[in-house]
C-alpha positions as protocol buffer text, in pm:
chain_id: "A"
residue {
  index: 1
  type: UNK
  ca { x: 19723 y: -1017 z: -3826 }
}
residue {
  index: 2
  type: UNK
  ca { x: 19816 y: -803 z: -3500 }
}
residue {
  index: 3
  type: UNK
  ca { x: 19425 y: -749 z: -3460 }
}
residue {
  index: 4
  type: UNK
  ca { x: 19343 y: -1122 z: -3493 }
}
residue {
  index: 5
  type: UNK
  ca { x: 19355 y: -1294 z: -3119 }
}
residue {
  index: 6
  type: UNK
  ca { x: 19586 y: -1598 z: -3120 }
}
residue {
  index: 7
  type: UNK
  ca { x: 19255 y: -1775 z: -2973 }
}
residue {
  index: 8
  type: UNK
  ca { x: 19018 y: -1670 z: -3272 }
}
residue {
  index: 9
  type: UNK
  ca { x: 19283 y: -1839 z: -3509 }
}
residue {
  index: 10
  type: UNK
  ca { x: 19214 y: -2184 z: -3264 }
}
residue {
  index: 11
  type: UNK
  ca { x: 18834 y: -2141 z: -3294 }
}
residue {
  index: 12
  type: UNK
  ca { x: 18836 y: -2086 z: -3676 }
}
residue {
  index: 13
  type: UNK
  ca { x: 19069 y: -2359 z: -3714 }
}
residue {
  index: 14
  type: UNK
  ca { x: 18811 y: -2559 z: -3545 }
}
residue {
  index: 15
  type: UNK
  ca { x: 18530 y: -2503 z: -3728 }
}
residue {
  index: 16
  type: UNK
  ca { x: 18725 y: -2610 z: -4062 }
}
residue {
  index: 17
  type: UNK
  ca { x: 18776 y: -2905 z: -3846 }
}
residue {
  index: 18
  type: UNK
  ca { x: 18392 y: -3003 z: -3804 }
}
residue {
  index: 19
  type: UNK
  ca { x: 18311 y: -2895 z: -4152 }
}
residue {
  index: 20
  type: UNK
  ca { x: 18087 y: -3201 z: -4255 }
}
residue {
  index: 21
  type: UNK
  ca { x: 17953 y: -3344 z: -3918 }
}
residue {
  index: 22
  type: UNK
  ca { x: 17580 y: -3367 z: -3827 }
}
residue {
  index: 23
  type: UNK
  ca { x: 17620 y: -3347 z: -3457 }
}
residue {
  index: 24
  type: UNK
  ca { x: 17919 y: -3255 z: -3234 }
}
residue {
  index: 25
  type: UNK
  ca { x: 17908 y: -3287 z: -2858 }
}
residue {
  index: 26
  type: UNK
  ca { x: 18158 y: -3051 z: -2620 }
}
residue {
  index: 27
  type: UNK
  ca { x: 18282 y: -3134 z: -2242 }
}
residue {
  index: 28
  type: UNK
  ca { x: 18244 y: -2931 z: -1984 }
}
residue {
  index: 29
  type: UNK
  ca { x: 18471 y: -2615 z: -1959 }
}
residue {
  index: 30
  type: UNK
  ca { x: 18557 y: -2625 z: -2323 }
}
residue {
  index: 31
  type: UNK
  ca { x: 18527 y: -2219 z: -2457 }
}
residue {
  index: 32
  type: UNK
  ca { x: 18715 y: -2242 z: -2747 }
}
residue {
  index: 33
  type: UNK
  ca { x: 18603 y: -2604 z: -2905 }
}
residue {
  index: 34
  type: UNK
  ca { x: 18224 y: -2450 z: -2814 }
}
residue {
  index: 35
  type: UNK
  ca { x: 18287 y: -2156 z: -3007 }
}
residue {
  index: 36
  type: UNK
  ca { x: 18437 y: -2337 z: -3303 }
}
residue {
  index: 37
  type: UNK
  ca { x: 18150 y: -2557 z: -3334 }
}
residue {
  index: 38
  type: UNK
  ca { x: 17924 y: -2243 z: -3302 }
}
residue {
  index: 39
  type: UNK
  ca { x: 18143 y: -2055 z: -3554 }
}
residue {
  index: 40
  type: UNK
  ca { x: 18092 y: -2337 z: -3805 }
}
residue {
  index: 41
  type: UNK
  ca { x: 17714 y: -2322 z: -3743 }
}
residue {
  index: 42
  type: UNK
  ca { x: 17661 y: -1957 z: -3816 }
}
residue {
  index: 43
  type: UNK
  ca { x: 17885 y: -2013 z: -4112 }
}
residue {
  index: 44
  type: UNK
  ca { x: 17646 y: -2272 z: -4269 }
}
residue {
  index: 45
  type: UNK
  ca { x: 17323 y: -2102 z: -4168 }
}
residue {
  index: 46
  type: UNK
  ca { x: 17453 y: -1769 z: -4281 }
}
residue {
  index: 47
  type: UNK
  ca { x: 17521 y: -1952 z: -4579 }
}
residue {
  index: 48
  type: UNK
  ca { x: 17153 y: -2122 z: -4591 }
}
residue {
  index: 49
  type: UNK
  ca { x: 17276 y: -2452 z: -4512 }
}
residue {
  index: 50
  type: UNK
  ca { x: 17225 y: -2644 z: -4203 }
}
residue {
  index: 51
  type: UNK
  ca { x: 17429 y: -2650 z: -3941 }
}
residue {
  index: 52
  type: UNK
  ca { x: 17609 y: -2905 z: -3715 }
}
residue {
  index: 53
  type: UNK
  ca { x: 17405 y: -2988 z: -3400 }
}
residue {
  index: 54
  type: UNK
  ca { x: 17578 y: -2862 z: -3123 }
}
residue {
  index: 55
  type: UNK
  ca { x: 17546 y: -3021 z: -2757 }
}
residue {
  index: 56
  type: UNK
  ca { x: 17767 y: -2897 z: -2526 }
}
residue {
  index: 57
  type: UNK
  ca { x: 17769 y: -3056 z: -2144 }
}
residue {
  index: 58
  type: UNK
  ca { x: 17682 y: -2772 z: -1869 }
}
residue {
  index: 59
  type: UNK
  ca { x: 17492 y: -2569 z: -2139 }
}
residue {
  index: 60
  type: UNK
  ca { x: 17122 y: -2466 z: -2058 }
}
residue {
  index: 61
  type: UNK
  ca { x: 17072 y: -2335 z: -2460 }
}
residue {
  index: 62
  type: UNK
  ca { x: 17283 y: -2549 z: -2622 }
}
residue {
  index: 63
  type: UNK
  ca { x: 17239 y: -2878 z: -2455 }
}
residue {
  index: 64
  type: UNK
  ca { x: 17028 y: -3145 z: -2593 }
}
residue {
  index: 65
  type: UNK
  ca { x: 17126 y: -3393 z: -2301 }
}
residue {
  index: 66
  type: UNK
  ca { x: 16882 y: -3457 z: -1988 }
}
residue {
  index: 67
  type: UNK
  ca { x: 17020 y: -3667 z: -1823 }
}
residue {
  index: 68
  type: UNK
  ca { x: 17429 y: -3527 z: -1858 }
}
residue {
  index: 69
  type: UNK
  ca { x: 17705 y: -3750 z: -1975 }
}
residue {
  index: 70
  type: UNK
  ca { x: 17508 y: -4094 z: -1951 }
}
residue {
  index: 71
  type: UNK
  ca { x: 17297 y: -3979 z: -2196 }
}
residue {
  index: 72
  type: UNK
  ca { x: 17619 y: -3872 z: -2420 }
}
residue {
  index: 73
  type: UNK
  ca { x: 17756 y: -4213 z: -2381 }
}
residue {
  index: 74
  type: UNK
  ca { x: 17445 y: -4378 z: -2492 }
}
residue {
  index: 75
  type: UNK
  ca { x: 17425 y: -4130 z: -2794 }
}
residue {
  index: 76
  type: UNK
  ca { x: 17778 y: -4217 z: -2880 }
}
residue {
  index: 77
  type: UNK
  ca { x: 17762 y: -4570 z: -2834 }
}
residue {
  index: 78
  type: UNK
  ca { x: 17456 y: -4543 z: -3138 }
}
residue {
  index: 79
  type: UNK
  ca { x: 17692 y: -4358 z: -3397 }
}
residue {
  index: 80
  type: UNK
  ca { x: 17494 y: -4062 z: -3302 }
}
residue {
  index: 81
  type: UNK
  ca { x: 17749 y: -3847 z: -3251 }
}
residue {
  index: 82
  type: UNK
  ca { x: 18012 y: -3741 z: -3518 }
}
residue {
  index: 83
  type: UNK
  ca { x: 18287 y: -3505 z: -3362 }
}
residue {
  index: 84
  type: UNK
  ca { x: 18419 y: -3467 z: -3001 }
}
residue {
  index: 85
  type: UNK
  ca { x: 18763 y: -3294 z: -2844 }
}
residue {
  index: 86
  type: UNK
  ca { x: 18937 y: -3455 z: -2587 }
}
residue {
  index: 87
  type: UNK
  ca { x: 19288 y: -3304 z: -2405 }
}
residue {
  index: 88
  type: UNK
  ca { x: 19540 y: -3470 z: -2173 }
}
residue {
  index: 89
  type: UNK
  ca { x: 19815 y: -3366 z: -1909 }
}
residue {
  index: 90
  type: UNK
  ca { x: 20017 y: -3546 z: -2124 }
}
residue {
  index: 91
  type: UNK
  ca { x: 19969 y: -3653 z: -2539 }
}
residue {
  index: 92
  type: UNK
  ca { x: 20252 y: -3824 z: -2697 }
}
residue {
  index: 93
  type: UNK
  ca { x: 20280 y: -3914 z: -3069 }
}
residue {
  index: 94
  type: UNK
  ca { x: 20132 y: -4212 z: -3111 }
}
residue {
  index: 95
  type: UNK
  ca { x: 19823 y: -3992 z: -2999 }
}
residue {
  index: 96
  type: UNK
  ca { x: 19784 y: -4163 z: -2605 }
}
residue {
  index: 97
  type: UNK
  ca { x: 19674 y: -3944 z: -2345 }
}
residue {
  index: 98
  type: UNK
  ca { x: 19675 y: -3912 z: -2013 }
}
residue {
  index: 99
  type: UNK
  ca { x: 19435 y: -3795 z: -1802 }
}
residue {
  index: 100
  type: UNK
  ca { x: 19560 y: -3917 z: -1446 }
}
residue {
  index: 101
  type: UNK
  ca { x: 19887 y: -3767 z: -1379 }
}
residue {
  index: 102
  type: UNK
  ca { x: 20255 y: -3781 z: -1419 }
}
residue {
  index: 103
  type: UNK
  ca { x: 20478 y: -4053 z: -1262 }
}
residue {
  index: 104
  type: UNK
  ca { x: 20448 y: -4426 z: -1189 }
}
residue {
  index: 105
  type: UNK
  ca { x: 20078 y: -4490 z: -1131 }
}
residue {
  index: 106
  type: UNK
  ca { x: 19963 y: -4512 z: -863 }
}
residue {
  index: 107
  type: UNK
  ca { x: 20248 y: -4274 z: -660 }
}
residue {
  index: 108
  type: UNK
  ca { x: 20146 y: -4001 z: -891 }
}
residue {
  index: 109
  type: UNK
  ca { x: 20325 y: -3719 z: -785 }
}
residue {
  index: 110
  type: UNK
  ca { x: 20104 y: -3485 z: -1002 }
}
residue {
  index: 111
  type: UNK
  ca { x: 19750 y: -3588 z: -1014 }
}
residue {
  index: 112
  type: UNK
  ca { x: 19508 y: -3505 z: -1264 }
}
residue {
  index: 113
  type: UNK
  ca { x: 19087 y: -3533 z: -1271 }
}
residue {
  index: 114
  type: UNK
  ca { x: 19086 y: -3843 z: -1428 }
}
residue {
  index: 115
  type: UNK
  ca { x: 19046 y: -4028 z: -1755 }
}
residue {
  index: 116
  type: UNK
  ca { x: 18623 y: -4022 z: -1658 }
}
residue {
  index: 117
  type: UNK
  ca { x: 18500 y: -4110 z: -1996 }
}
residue {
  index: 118
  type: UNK
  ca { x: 18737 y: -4074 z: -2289 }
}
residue {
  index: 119
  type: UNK
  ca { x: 18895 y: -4437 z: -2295 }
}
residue {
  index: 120
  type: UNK
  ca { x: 18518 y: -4517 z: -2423 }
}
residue {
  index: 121
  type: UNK
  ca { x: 18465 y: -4161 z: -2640 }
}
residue {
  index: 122
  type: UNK
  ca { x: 18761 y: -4229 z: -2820 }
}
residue {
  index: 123
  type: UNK
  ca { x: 18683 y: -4575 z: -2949 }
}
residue {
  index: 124
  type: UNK
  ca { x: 18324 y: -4436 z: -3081 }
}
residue {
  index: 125
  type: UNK
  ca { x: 18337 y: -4156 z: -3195 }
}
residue {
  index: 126
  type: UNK
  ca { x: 18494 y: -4110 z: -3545 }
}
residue {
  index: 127
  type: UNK
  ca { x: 18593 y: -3771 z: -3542 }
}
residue {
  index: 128
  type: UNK
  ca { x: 18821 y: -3684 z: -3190 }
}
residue {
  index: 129
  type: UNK
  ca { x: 18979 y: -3374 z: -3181 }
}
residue {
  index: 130
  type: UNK
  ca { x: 19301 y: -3350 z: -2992 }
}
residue {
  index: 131
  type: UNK
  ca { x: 19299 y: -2966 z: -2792 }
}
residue {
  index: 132
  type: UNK
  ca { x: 19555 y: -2883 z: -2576 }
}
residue {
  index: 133
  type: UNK
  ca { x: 19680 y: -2452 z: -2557 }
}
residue {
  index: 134
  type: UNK
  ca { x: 19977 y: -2592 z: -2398 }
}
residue {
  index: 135
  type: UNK
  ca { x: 20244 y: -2680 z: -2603 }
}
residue {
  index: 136
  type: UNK
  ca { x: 20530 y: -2769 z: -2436 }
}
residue {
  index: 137
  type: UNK
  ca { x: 20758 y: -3069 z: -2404 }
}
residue {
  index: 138
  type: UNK
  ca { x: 20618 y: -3113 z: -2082 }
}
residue {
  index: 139
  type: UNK
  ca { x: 20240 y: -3161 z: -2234 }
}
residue {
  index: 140
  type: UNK
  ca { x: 20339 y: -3306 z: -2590 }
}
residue {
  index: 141
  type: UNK
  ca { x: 20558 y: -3579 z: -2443 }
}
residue {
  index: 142
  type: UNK
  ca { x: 20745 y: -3880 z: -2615 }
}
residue {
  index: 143
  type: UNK
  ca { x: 20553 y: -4136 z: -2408 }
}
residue {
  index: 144
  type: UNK
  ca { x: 20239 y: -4066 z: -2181 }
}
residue {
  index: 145
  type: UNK
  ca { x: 20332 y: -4152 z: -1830 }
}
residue {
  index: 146
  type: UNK
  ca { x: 19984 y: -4346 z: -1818 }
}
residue {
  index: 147
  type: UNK
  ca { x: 19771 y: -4430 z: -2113 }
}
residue {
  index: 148
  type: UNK
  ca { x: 19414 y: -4328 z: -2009 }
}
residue {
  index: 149
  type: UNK
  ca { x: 19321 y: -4409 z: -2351 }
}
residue {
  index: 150
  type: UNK
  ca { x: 19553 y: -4519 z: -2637 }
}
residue {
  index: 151
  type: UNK
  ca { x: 19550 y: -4339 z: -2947 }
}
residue {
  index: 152
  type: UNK
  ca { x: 19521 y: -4649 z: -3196 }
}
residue {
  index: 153
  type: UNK
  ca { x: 19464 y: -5021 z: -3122 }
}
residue {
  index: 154
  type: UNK
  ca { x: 19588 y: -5344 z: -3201 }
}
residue {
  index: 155
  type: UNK
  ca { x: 19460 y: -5552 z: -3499 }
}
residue {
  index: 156
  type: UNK
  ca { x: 19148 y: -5743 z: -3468 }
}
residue {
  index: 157
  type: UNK
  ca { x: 19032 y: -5462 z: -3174 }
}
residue {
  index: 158
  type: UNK
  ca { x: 18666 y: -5301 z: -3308 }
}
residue {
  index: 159
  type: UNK
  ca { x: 18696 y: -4932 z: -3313 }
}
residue {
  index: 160
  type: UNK
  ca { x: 18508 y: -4696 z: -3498 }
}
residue {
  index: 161
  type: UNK
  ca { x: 18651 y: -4390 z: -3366 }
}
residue {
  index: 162
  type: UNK
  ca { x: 18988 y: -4211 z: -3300 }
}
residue {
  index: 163
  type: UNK
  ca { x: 19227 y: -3919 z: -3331 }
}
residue {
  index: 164
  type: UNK
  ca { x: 19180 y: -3705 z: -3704 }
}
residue {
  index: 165
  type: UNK
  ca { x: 19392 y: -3396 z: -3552 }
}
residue {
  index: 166
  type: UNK
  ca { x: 19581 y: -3230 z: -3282 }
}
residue {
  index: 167
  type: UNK
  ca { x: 19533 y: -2860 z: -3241 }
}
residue {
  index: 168
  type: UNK
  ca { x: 19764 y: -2637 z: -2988 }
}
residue {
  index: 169
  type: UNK
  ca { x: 19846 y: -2299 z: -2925 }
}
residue {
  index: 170
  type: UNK
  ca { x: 20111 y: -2315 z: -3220 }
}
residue {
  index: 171
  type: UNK
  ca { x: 20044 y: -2549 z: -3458 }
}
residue {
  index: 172
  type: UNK
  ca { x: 19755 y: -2808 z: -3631 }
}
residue {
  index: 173
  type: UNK
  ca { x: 19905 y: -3183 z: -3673 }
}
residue {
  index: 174
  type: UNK
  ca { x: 19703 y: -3470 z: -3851 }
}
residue {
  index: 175
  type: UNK
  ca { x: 19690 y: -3785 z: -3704 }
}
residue {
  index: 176
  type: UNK
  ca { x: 19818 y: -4076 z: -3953 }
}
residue {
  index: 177
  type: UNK
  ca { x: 19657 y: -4426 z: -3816 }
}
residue {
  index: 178
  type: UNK
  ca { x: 19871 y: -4638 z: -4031 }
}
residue {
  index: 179
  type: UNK
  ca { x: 20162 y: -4491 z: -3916 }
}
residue {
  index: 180
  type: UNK
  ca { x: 20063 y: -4428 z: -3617 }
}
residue {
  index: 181
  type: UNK
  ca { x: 20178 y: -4065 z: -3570 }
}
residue {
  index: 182
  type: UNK
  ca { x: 20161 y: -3703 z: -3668 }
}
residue {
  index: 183
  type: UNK
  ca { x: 20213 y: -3497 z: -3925 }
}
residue {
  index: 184
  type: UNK
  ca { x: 20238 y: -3126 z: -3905 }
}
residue {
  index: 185
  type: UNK
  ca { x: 19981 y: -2951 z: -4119 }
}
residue {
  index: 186
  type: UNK
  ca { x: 20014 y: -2568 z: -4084 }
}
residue {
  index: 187
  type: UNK
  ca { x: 20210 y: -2336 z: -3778 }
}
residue {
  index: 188
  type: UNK
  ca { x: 20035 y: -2020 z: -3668 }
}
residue {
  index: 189
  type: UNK
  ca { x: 20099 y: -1685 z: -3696 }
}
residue {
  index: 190
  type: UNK
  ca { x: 20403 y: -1596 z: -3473 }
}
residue {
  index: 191
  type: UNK
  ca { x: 20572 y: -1910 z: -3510 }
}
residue {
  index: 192
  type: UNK
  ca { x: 20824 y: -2135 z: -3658 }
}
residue {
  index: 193
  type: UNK
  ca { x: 20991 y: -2466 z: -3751 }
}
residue {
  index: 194
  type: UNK
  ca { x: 21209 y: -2441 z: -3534 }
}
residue {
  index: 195
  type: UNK
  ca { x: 21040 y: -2333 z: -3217 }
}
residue {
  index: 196
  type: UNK
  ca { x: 20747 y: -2578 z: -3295 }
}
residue {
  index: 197
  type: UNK
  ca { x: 21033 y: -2911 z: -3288 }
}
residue {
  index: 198
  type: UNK
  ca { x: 21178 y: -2730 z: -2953 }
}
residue {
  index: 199
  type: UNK
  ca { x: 20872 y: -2726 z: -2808 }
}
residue {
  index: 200
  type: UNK
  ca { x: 20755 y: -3067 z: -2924 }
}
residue {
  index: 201
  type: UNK
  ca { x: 20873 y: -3359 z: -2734 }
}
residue {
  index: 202
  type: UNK
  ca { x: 20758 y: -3652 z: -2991 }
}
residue {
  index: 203
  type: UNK
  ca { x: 20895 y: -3669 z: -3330 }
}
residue {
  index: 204
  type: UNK
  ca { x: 20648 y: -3566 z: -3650 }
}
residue {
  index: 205
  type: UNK
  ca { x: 20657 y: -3563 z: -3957 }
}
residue {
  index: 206
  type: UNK
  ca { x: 20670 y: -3210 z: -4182 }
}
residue {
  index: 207
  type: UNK
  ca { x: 20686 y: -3067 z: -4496 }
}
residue {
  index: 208
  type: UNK
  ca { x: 21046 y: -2876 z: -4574 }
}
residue {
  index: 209
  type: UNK
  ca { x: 20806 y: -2540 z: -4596 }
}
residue {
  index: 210
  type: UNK
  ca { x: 20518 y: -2583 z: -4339 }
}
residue {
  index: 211
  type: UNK
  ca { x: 20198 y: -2382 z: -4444 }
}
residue {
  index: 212
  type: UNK
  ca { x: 20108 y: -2116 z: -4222 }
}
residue {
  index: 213
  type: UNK
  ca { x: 19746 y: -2147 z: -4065 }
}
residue {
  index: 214
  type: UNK
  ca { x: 19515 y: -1985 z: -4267 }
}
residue {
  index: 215
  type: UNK
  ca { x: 19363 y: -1634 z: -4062 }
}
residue {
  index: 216
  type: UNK
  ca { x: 19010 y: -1566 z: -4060 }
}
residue {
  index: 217
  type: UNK
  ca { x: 18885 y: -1346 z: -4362 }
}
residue {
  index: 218
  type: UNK
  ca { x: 18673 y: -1043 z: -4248 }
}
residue {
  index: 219
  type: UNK
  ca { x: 18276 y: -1173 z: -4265 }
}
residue {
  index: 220
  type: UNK
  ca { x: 18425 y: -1459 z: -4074 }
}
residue {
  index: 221
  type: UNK
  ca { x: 18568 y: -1251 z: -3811 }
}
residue {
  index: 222
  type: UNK
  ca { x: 18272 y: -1001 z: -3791 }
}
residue {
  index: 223
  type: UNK
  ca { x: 18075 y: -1319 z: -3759 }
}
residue {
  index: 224
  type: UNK
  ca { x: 18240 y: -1464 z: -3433 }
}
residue {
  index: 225
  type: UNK
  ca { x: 18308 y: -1134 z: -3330 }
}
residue {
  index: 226
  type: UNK
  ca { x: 17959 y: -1116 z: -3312 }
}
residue {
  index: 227
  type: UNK
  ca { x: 17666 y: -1364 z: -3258 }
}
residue {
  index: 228
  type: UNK
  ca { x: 17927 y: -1627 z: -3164 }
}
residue {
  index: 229
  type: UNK
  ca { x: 18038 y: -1424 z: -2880 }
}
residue {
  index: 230
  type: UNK
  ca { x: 17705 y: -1368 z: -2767 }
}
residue {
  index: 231
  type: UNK
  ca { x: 17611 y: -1734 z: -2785 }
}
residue {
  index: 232
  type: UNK
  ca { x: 17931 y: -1853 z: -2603 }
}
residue {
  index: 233
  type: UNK
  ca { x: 17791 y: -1611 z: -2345 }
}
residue {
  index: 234
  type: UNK
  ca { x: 17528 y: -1787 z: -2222 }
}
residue {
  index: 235
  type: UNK
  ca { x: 17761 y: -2069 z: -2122 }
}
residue {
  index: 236
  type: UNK
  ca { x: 18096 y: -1942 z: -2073 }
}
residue {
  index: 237
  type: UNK
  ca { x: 18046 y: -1570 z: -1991 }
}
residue {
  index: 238
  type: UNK
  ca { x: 18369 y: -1506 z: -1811 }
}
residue {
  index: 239
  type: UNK
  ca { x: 18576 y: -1655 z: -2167 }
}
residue {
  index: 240
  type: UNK
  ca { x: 18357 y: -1407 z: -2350 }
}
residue {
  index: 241
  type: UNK
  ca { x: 18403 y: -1115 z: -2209 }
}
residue {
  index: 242
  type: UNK
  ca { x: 18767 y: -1202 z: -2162 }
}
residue {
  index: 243
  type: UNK
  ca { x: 18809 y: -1196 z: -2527 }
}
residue {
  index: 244
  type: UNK
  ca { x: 18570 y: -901 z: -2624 }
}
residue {
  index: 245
  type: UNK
  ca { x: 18814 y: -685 z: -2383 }
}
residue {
  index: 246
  type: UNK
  ca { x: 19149 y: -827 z: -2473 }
}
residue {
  index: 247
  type: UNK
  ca { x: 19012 y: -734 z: -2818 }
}
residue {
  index: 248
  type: UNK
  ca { x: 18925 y: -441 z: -2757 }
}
residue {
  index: 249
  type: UNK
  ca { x: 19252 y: -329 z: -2605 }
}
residue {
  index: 250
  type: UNK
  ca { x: 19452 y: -432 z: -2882 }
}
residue {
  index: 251
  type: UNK
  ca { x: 19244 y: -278 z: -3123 }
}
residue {
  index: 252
  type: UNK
  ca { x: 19309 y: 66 z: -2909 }
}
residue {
  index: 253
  type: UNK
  ca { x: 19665 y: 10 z: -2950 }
}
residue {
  index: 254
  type: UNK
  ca { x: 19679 y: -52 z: -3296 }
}
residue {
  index: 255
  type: UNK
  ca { x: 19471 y: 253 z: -3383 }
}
């Protein structure tokens, strides 16, 4: 498990995740979700299945957009677009986030980029991924300061898509609509109970032995140590090579 990097359990997580969509679309400046959705594709093709369509904003390979996120919006609008990950300066547990910054709106005294287009994302598309590495009582909050886009809606409200999952740097939670809330699903490697409900700050719900997240097996590994990393390249080549070396070293020092 020392050789595994904590990231490469995120990106495996998240291709279990997608496992059944037809077409996933990624932000901008979104490494690891792009590399899950990549890792599931070379898992299904490797398999001699077909894979996910993968369009990922800023991309010149892996973009099937011309004309950006209008053309996203219009794609998800049509039910054309099965999976997407969306983050937050803040998330609370009724799965609201906020994208505008912390404080009484508008005297923000931390501002963020903005909510942009996720208020409209989230209602369409079915299967929204919660991502945020940061987890900390000061990201996973009790109550968003600002709701940029609520995480379930009042009866009689159309909405075809929503939260199925929040993934962090310590743990996977399912999203329970009828609830509304979370439920914690497995912890990483190199954490606990404990240290997951210190660093939570909205209640969840748990079983009295959480599973640990399941580690990549070797193909799997080989496989995004591999032609995944090369394809992230082409759009995040900084992330890439990050990895590769960080990788690398602790390979070194395990040898």
């Amino acid at each position: 498990m020392r050789e595994i990097h904590p990231r490469e359990i995120l990106i495996c997580t998240i291709a279990k995740l997608l496992d059944g969509v037809r077409h996933v679309a990624v932000g901008a400046s979104s490494p690891i979700p792009a590399a899950g959705a990549m890792l599931l594709r070379a898992l299904k093709q490797q398999a001699g299945e077909k894979g996910p369509r993968i369009s990922i904003l800023g991309s010149v390979e892996h973009n099937f957009f011309t004309n950006g996120s209008a053309e996203l919006f219009d794609c998800a609008g049509q039910g054309r677009i099965d999976a997407f990950f969306l983050g937050g300066g803040q998330i609370d547990g009724r799965g609201n986030i906020n994208l505008v910054g912390t404080g009484d709106y508008p005297q923000t005294p931390v501002r963020w980029p903005g909510s942009f287009g996720s208020a409209y994302l989230y209602y369409v598309v079915p299967r929204v991924i919660l991502f945020r590495e940061e987890h900390t009582p000061r990201a996973l909050v009790e109550k968003v300061d600002f709701i940029s886009t609520p995480g379930v809606s009042d009866d009689g409200v159309h909405r075809s898509g929503g939260p199925i999952a929040l993934l962090t740097s310590k743990a996977l939670f399912r999203f329970d609509k009828s609830r509304p809330g979370f439920a914690l699903e497995s912890i990483h490697p190199g954490h606990d109970l404990t240290g997951i409900k210190d660093a939570t700050g909205f209640q969840f719900t748990h079983d009295s032995a959480p599973e640990q997240t399941a580690p990549p097996d070797a193909s799997t590994l080989a496989l995004l140590r591999g032609r995944v990393y090369d394809e992230v390249a082409e759009t995040y080549p900084d992330f890439a090579a990050q990895i590769r070396r960080e990788i690398e070293q602790t390979l070194s020092r395990a040898s």
